[in-house]
Amino acid sequence: MTGLMATAGKGGKSKRSKSKGSRKKTKKPVSEVDILSPAAMLNAYYISHNAAACLEFRGFNWPDSPKKKGKKGK
């Protein structure tokens, strides 16, 4: 019985079928997000250190501000 179970999983055909063509992904329509909603304001409260950081996270950067450098991976 153990010999039968040991060979049952090896060498058999895979149940997953491999697709030969790529599927075209459909894009979901982008919905307008309210950045002043209570949930967004709570999120901004926890991630921002000050008002300038909050505006920067929301996409309103200061003009001519130096760009942040990304963290280097090890």
CSV table of N, CA and C in Angstrom, one decimal:
chain,number,residue,atom,x,y,z
A,1,MET,N,0.8,-1.2,0.0
A,1,MET,CA,0.0,0.0,0.0
A,1,MET,C,0.9,1.3,0.0
A,2,THR,N,1.9,1.2,0.8
A,2,THR,CA,2.8,2.4,0.8
A,2,THR,C,3.5,2.6,-0.5
A,3,GLY,N,3.9,1.6,-1.2
A,3,GLY,CA,4.5,1.7,-2.5
A,3,GLY,C,3.6,2.3,-3.6
A,4,LEU,N,2.3,2.0,-3.5
A,4,LEU,CA,1.3,2.6,-4.4
A,4,LEU,C,1.2,4.1,-4.2
A,5,MET,N,1.1,4.5,-2.9
A,5,MET,CA,0.9,5.9,-2.6
A,5,MET,C,2.2,6.7,-2.9
A,6,ALA,N,3.3,6.1,-2.8
A,6,ALA,CA,4.6,6.9,-3.0
A,6,ALA,C,4.7,7.2,-4.5
A,7,THR,N,4.3,6.3,-5.4
A,7,THR,CA,4.5,6.5,-6.8
A,7,THR,C,3.3,7.2,-7.5
A,8,ALA,N,2.2,7.4,-6.7
A,8,ALA,CA,1.0,8.0,-7.3
A,8,ALA,C,1.3,9.5,-7.6
A,9,GLY,N,2.1,10.2,-6.8
A,9,GLY,CA,2.3,11.6,-6.9
A,9,GLY,C,3.4,12.0,-7.9
A,10,LYS,N,4.3,11.0,-8.2
A,10,LYS,CA,5.4,11.3,-9.0
A,10,LYS,C,5.2,10.9,-10.5
A,11,GLY,N,5.7,11.7,-11.4
A,11,GLY,CA,5.7,11.3,-12.8
A,11,GLY,C,4.4,11.5,-13.5
A,12,GLY,N,3.3,11.8,-12.7
A,12,GLY,CA,2.0,12.0,-13.4
A,12,GLY,C,1.9,13.3,-14.0
A,13,LYS,N,0.8,13.5,-14.8
A,13,LYS,CA,0.6,14.7,-15.5
A,13,LYS,C,0.1,15.8,-14.5
A,14,SER,N,0.5,17.0,-14.7
A,14,SER,CA,0.1,18.1,-13.8
A,14,SER,C,-1.4,18.4,-14.1
A,15,LYS,N,-2.1,18.7,-13.0
A,15,LYS,CA,-3.5,19.1,-13.2
A,15,LYS,C,-3.7,20.5,-13.7
A,16,ARG,N,-2.6,21.3,-13.5
A,16,ARG,CA,-2.7,22.7,-14.1
A,16,ARG,C,-2.4,22.7,-15.5
A,17,SER,N,-3.1,23.4,-16.3
A,17,SER,CA,-2.8,23.5,-17.7
A,17,SER,C,-2.1,24.8,-18.0
A,18,LYS,N,-1.0,24.7,-18.7
A,18,LYS,CA,-0.2,25.9,-19.1
A,18,LYS,C,-0.9,26.6,-20.2
A,19,SER,N,-1.1,27.9,-20.1
A,19,SER,CA,-1.6,28.6,-21.2
A,19,SER,C,-0.5,29.1,-22.1
A,20,LYS,N,-0.7,28.9,-23.4
A,20,LYS,CA,0.3,29.3,-24.4
A,20,LYS,C,0.3,30.7,-24.8
A,21,GLY,N,-0.9,31.3,-24.7
A,21,GLY,CA,-1.0,32.7,-25.1
A,21,GLY,C,-1.2,33.6,-23.8
A,22,SER,N,-0.9,34.9,-24.0
A,22,SER,CA,-1.1,35.7,-22.8
A,22,SER,C,-2.5,36.3,-22.9
A,23,ARG,N,-3.1,36.4,-21.7
A,23,ARG,CA,-4.4,37.0,-21.6
A,23,ARG,C,-4.3,38.5,-21.5
A,24,LYS,N,-5.3,39.1,-22.1
A,24,LYS,CA,-5.3,40.6,-22.1
A,24,LYS,C,-6.1,41.0,-20.9
A,25,LYS,N,-5.4,41.8,-20.0
A,25,LYS,CA,-6.0,42.2,-18.8
A,25,LYS,C,-6.9,43.4,-19.0
A,26,THR,N,-8.1,43.4,-18.5
A,26,THR,CA,-9.0,44.5,-18.6
A,26,THR,C,-8.7,45.5,-17.5
A,27,LYS,N,-8.6,46.8,-17.8
A,27,LYS,CA,-8.4,47.8,-16.8
A,27,LYS,C,-9.7,48.2,-16.1
A,28,LYS,N,-9.6,48.3,-14.8
A,28,LYS,CA,-10.8,48.8,-14.1
A,28,LYS,C,-10.8,50.3,-14.2
A,29,PRO,N,-12.0,50.9,-14.3
A,29,PRO,CA,-12.0,52.4,-14.4
A,29,PRO,C,-11.6,53.0,-13.1
A,30,VAL,N,-10.8,54.0,-13.1
A,30,VAL,CA,-10.3,54.7,-11.9
A,30,VAL,C,-11.4,55.5,-11.4
A,31,SER,N,-11.7,55.3,-10.1
A,31,SER,CA,-12.7,56.1,-9.5
A,31,SER,C,-12.1,57.3,-8.8
A,32,GLU,N,-12.8,58.3,-8.7
A,32,GLU,CA,-12.3,59.6,-8.0
A,32,GLU,C,-12.3,59.3,-6.5
A,33,VAL,N,-11.2,59.6,-5.9
A,33,VAL,CA,-11.1,59.4,-4.5
A,33,VAL,C,-11.1,60.8,-3.7
A,34,ASP,N,-11.8,60.9,-2.7
A,34,ASP,CA,-11.9,62.1,-1.9
A,34,ASP,C,-10.8,62.1,-0.9
A,35,ILE,N,-9.8,63.0,-1.0
A,35,ILE,CA,-8.7,63.0,-0.1
A,35,ILE,C,-9.0,63.7,1.2
A,36,LEU,N,-10.2,64.3,1.3
A,36,LEU,CA,-10.6,64.9,2.5
A,36,LEU,C,-11.6,64.1,3.3
A,37,SER,N,-11.8,62.8,2.9
A,37,SER,CA,-12.8,61.9,3.6
A,37,SER,C,-12.2,61.6,5.0
A,38,PRO,N,-13.1,61.2,5.9
A,38,PRO,CA,-12.6,60.9,7.2
A,38,PRO,C,-11.5,59.8,7.3
A,39,ALA,N,-11.7,58.8,6.4
A,39,ALA,CA,-10.7,57.7,6.4
A,39,ALA,C,-9.4,58.2,5.9
A,40,ALA,N,-9.4,59.0,4.8
A,40,ALA,CA,-8.2,59.6,4.3
A,40,ALA,C,-7.5,60.5,5.3
A,41,MET,N,-8.3,61.3,6.0
A,41,MET,CA,-7.7,62.2,7.0
A,41,MET,C,-7.0,61.4,8.1
A,42,LEU,N,-7.7,60.3,8.5
A,42,LEU,CA,-7.1,59.5,9.6
A,42,LEU,C,-5.8,58.9,9.1
A,43,ASN,N,-5.7,58.4,7.9
A,43,ASN,CA,-4.5,57.9,7.3
A,43,ASN,C,-3.4,59.0,7.3
A,44,ALA,N,-3.8,60.2,6.8
A,44,ALA,CA,-2.8,61.2,6.8
A,44,ALA,C,-2.3,61.6,8.2
A,45,TYR,N,-3.1,61.5,9.1
A,45,TYR,CA,-2.8,61.9,10.5
A,45,TYR,C,-1.7,60.9,11.0
A,46,TYR,N,-1.8,59.7,10.7
A,46,TYR,CA,-0.8,58.7,11.1
A,46,TYR,C,0.5,58.6,10.3
A,47,ILE,N,0.5,59.0,9.0
A,47,ILE,CA,1.7,58.9,8.2
A,47,ILE,C,2.4,60.2,8.1
A,48,SER,N,1.8,61.3,8.4
A,48,SER,CA,2.5,62.6,8.1
A,48,SER,C,3.0,63.2,9.4
A,49,HIS,N,4.2,63.8,9.3
A,49,HIS,CA,4.8,64.5,10.5
A,49,HIS,C,4.3,65.9,10.6
A,50,ASN,N,4.0,66.5,9.5
A,50,ASN,CA,3.5,67.9,9.6
A,50,ASN,C,2.7,68.2,8.3
A,51,ALA,N,2.2,69.5,8.2
A,51,ALA,CA,1.3,69.8,7.1
A,51,ALA,C,1.9,69.7,5.8
A,52,ALA,N,3.2,70.1,5.7
A,52,ALA,CA,3.9,70.0,4.4
A,52,ALA,C,4.1,68.5,4.0
A,53,ALA,N,4.4,67.6,4.9
A,53,ALA,CA,4.5,66.2,4.6
A,53,ALA,C,3.1,65.6,4.1
A,54,CYS,N,2.1,66.1,4.8
A,54,CYS,CA,0.7,65.6,4.4
A,54,CYS,C,0.4,66.0,3.0
A,55,LEU,N,0.7,67.3,2.6
A,55,LEU,CA,0.4,67.7,1.3
A,55,LEU,C,1.3,67.0,0.2
A,56,GLU,N,2.6,66.7,0.6
A,56,GLU,CA,3.5,66.0,-0.3
A,56,GLU,C,3.0,64.6,-0.5
A,57,PHE,N,2.5,63.9,0.5
A,57,PHE,CA,1.9,62.6,0.3
A,57,PHE,C,0.7,62.6,-0.6
A,58,ARG,N,-0.1,63.7,-0.5
A,58,ARG,CA,-1.3,63.8,-1.4
A,58,ARG,C,-1.0,64.2,-2.8
A,59,GLY,N,0.3,64.5,-3.1
A,59,GLY,CA,0.7,64.9,-4.5
A,59,GLY,C,0.8,66.4,-4.7
A,60,PHE,N,0.8,67.2,-3.7
A,60,PHE,CA,1.0,68.6,-3.8
A,60,PHE,C,2.3,69.0,-3.3
A,61,ASN,N,3.4,68.8,-4.1
A,61,ASN,CA,4.7,69.1,-3.7
A,61,ASN,C,5.0,70.6,-3.8
A,62,TRP,N,6.1,71.0,-3.0
A,62,TRP,CA,6.5,72.4,-3.1
A,62,TRP,C,7.3,72.6,-4.4
A,63,PRO,N,7.1,73.7,-5.1
A,63,PRO,CA,7.8,73.9,-6.3
A,63,PRO,C,9.3,74.1,-6.0
A,64,ASP,N,10.2,73.5,-6.9
A,64,ASP,CA,11.6,73.5,-6.8
A,64,ASP,C,12.1,72.9,-5.6
A,65,SER,N,11.4,71.9,-5.0
A,65,SER,CA,11.9,71.2,-3.9
A,65,SER,C,12.8,70.1,-4.3
A,66,PRO,N,13.9,69.8,-3.5
A,66,PRO,CA,14.8,68.7,-3.9
A,66,PRO,C,14.0,67.3,-3.9
A,67,LYS,N,14.3,66.5,-4.8
A,67,LYS,CA,13.7,65.2,-4.9
A,67,LYS,C,14.3,64.2,-3.9
A,68,LYS,N,13.4,63.4,-3.3
A,68,LYS,CA,13.9,62.4,-2.3
A,68,LYS,C,14.7,61.3,-3.0
A,69,LYS,N,15.7,60.8,-2.4
A,69,LYS,CA,16.4,59.7,-2.9
A,69,LYS,C,15.8,58.4,-2.3
A,70,GLY,N,15.7,57.4,-3.1
A,70,GLY,CA,15.1,56.1,-2.7
A,70,GLY,C,16.1,55.3,-1.8
A,71,LYS,N,15.5,54.4,-1.0
A,71,LYS,CA,16.4,53.6,-0.1
A,71,LYS,C,17.1,52.6,-1.0
A,72,LYS,N,18.3,52.3,-0.7
A,72,LYS,CA,19.1,51.3,-1.4
A,72,LYS,C,18.8,49.9,-0.8
A,73,GLY,N,18.6,49.0,-1.6
A,73,GLY,CA,18.4,47.6,-1.1
A,73,GLY,C,19.7,46.9,-0.9
A,74,LYS,N,19.7,46.0,0.0
A,74,LYS,CA,20.9,45.3,0.4
A,74,LYS,C,21.1,44.1,-0.5
